[in-house]
Coordinates of C-alpha atoms in Angstrom, one line a residue:
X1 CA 0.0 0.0 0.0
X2 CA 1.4 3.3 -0.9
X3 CA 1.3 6.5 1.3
X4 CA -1.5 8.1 -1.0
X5 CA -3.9 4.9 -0.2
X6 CA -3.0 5.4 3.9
X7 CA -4.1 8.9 3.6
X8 CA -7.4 8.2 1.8
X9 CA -9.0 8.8 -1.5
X10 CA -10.6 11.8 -0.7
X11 CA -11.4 15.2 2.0
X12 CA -13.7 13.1 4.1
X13 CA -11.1 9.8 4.6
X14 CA -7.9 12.1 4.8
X15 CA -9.5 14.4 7.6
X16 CA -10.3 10.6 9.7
X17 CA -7.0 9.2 8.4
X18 CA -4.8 12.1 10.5
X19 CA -5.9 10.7 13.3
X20 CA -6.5 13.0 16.8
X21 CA -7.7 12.9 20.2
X22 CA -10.3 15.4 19.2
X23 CA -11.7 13.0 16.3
X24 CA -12.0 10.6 18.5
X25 CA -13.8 12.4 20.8
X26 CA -16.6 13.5 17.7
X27 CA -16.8 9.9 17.1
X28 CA -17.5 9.5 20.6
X29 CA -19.8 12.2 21.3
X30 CA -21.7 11.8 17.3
X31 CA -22.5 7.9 18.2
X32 CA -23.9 8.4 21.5
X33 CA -25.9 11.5 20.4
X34 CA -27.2 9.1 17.4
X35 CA -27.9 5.7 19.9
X36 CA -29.3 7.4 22.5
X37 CA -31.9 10.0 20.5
X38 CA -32.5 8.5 16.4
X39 CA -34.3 4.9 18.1
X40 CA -36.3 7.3 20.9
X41 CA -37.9 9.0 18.9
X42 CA -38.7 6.1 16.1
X43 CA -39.5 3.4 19.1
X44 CA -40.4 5.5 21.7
X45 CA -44.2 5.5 20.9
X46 CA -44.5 1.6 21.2
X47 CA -42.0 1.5 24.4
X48 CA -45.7 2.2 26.8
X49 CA -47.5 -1.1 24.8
X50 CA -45.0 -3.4 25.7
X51 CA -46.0 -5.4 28.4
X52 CA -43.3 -8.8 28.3
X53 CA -40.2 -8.4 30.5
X54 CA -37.7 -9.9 27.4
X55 CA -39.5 -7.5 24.9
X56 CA -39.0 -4.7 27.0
X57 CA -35.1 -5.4 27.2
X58 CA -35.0 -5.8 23.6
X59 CA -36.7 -3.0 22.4
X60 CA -35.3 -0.2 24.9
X61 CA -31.7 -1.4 25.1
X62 CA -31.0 -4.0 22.0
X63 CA -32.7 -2.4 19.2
X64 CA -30.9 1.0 20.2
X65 CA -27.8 -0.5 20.4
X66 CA -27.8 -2.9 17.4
X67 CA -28.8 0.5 15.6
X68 CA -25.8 1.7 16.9
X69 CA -24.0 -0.6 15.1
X70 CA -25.0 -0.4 11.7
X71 CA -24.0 3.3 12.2
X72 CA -20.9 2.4 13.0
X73 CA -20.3 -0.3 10.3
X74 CA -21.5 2.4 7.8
X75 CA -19.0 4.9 9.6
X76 CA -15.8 2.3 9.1
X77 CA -17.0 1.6 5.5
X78 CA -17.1 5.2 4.7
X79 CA -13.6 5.9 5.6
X80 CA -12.2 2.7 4.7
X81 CA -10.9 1.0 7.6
X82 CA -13.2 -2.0 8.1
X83 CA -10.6 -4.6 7.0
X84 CA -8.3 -2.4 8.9
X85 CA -10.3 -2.6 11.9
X86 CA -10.9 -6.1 11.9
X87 CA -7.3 -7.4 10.8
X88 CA -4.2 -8.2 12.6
X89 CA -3.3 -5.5 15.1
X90 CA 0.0 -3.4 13.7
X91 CA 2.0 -4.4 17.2
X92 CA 2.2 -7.3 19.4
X93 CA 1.2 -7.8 23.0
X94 CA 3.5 -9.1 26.0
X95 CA 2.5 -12.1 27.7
X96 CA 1.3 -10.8 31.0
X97 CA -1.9 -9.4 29.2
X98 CA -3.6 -12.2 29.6
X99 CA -4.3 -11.5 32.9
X100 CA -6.7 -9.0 32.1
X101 CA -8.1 -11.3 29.7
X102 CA -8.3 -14.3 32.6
X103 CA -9.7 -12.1 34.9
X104 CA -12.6 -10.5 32.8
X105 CA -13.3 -14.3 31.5
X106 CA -13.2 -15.9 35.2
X107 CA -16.0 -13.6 36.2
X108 CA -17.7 -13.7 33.4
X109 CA -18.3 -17.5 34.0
X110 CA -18.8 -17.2 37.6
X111 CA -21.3 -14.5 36.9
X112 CA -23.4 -17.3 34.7
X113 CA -22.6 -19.7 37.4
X114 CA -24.7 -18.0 39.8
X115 CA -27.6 -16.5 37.9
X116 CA -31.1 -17.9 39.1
X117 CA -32.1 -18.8 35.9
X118 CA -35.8 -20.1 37.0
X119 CA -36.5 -17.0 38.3
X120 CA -35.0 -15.1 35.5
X121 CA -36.8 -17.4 32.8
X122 CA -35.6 -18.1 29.3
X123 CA -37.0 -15.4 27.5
X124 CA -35.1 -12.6 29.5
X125 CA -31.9 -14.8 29.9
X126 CA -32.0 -15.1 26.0
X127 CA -32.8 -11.1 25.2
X128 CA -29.9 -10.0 27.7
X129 CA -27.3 -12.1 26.1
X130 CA -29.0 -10.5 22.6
X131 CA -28.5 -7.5 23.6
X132 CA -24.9 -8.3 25.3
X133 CA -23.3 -9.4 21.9
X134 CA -24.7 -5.8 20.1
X135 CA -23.4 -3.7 23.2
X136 CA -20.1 -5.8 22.9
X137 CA -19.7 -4.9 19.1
X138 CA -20.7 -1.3 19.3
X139 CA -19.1 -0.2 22.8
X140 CA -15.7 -2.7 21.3
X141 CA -16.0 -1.5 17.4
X142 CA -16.1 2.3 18.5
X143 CA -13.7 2.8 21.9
X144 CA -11.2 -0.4 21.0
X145 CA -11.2 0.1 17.3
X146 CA -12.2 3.7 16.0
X147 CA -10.6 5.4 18.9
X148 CA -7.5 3.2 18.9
X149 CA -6.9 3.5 15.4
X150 CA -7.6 7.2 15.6
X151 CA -4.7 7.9 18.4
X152 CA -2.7 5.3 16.8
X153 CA -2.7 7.2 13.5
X154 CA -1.8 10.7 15.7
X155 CA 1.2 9.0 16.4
X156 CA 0.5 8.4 20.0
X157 CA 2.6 6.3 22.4
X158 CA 0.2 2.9 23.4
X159 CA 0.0 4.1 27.0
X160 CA -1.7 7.4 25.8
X161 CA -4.2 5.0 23.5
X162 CA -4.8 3.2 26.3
X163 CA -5.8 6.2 28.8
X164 CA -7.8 7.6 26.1
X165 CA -9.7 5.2 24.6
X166 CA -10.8 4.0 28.6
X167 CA -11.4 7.7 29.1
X168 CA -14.0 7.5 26.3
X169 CA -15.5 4.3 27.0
X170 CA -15.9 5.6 30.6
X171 CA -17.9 8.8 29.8
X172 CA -19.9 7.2 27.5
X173 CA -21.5 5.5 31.0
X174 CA -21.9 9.2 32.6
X175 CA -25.1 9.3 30.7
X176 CA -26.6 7.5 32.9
X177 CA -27.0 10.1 35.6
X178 CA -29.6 11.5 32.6
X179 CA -31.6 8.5 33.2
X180 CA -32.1 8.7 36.6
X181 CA -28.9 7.1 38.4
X182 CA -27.9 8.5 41.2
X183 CA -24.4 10.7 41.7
X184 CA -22.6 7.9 43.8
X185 CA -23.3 5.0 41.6
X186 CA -22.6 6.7 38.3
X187 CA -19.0 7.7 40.0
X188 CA -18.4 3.9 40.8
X189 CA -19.3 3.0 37.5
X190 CA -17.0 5.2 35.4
X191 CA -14.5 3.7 37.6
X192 CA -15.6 0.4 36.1
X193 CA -15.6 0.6 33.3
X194 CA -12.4 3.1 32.8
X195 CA -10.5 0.2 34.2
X196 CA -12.5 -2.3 32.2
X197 CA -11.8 -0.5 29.4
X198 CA -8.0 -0.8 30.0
X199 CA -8.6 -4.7 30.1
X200 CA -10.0 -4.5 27.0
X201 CA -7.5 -2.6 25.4
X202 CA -5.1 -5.6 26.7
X203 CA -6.9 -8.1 25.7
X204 CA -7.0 -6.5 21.6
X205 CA -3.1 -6.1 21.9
X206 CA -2.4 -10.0 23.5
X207 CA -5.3 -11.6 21.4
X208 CA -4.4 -9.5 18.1
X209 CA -8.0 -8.8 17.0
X210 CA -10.7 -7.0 17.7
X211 CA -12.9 -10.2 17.3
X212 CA -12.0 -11.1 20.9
X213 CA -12.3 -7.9 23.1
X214 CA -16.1 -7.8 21.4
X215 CA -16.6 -11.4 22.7
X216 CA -15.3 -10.9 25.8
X217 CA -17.2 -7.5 26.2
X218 CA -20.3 -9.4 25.0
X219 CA -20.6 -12.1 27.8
X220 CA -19.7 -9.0 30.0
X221 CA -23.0 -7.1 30.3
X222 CA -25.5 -10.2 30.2
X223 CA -23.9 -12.0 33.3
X224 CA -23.5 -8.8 35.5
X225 CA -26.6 -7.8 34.9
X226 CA -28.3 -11.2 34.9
X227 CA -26.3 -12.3 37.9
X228 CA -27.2 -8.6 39.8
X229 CA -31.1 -9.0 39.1
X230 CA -31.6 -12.6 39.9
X231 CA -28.6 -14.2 42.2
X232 CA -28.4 -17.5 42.6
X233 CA -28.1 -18.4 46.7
X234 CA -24.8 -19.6 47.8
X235 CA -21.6 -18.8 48.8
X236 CA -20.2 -18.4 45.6
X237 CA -22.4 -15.9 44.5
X238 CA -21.1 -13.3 46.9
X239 CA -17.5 -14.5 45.3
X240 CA -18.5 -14.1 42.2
X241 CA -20.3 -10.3 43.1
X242 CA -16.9 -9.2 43.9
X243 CA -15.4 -9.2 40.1
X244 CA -16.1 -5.7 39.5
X245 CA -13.4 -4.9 42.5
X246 CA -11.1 -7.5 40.6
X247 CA -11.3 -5.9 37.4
X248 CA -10.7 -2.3 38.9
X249 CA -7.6 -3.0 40.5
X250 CA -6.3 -4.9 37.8
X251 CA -6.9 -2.5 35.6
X252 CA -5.5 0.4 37.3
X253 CA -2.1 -1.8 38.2
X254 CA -1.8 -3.2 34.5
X255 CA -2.5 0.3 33.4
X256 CA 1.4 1.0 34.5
X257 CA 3.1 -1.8 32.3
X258 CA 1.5 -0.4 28.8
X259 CA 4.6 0.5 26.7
X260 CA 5.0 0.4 22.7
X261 CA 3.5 3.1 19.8
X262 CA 2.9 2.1 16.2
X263 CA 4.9 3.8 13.6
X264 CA 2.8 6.0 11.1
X265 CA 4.0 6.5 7.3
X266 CA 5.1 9.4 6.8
X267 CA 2.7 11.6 4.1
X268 CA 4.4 12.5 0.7
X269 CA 5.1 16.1 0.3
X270 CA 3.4 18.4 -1.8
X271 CA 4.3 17.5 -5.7
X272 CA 6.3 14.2 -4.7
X273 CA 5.6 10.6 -5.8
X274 CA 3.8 8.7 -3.0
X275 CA 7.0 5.5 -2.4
X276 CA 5.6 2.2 -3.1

């Protein structure tokens, strides 16, 4: 690929293709603004008729979300980079990464472990994990592969990526606030899922794809929530309750060993050949 291809074959890919903080903070700020408001307004009507638990999820949290992602698909097409997004990662990860990626996955299974399911029932076991796989792709696709790409590109050191796309992924959740959640909780949260976020990060550089971070994200959400709304008695359930304290410190600690930066091609000067 030469260095005009990199840049883009027009105004609108060159301007993502520069990369910045800034643009990935638009990106940020333009998909929430869409997700949250464009499905309100079309759904919002039929939101009062529904009367089935598993609907309800469905149609007020998946169907927002899952429009979220073809937004996001349509963004990535537009500027070129869903191969790039989806491909091998331009540097490696270091072996102890995979703790992050043990850790998320431990509780994530002892989460499931200790959901009530007979209480919960089928149909709202089966729309939460639904709805878990589109919140894994957009939350994943947007903060682990727009916002990466789009520091990478800036020529930022990994550590910086790291921070910043967390940062992101982090405020995204102070929204919540708007919806009623109260001050303390919402502060807990974005402590979450900034050091969530960090595991994520890890777990694109060790696994090498962002195929893996969306997986991981996407059996995340459904056994949290799952497990939060309808525990299963026993002693491991209060174990297993304690994850979110696990991933925090982990992800604050691990936070400190993030070193590396990917190189960015130079762009040809005004009037000069692009190198092959």
């Amino acid at each position: 690929m030469n260095d005009v291809v990199a840049l883009g074959t027009n105004g609108w890919q060159r301007f993502w293709n520069r990369g910045g903080w800034w643009k990935a903070l638009i990106a940020v700020v333009a998909y929430y603004l869409l997700y949250q408001y464009v499905p309100l307004w079309t759904l919002g009507p039929f939101v009062g008729g529904l009367t089935d638990p598993a609907a309800k999820i469905l149609v007020t949290t998946g169907v927002p979300i899952a429009f979220g992602c073809v937004v996001l698909i349509v963004f990535a097409w537009s500027i070129g980079w869903l191969r790039e997004l989806f491909g091998r990662q331009p540097i490696r990860g270091r072996g102890w990464m995979w703790i992050a990626v043990a850790i998320t996955l431990l509780f994530n299974v002892l989460h499931f472990a200790t959901i009530d399911y007979a209480t919960a029932g089928a149909g709202i076991v089966l729309a939460w994990i639904i709805t878990g796989l589109f919140i894994g792709f957009a939350e994943e696709v947007l903060t682990r592969g727009l916002v990466v790409n789009l520091m990478r590109k800036a020529g930022h050191r990994e550590l910086t990526v790291a921070l910043v796309s967390a940062a992101l992924f982090a405020a995204m959740h102070a929204g919540n606030m708007f919806s009623g959640q109260a001050l303390l909780p919402t502060l807990v949260q974005l402590v979450y899922t900034f050091a969530f976020g960090i595991c994520m990060y890890l777990a694109l550089r060790v696994t090498g794809a962002l195929i893996w971070p969306i997986l991981l994200h996407a059996t995340t959400d459904p056994s949290i929530f799952l497990q939060s709304a309808y525990p299963a008695a026993g002693p491991l359930t209060g174990f297993a309750a304690s994850g979110n304290i696990v991933v925090i410190i982990a992800g604050l600690v691990l936070l400190i060993f993030i070193r590396g930066r990917v190189a960015v091609p130079e762009a040809p000067r005004d009037g000069a050949l692009p190198r092959s």
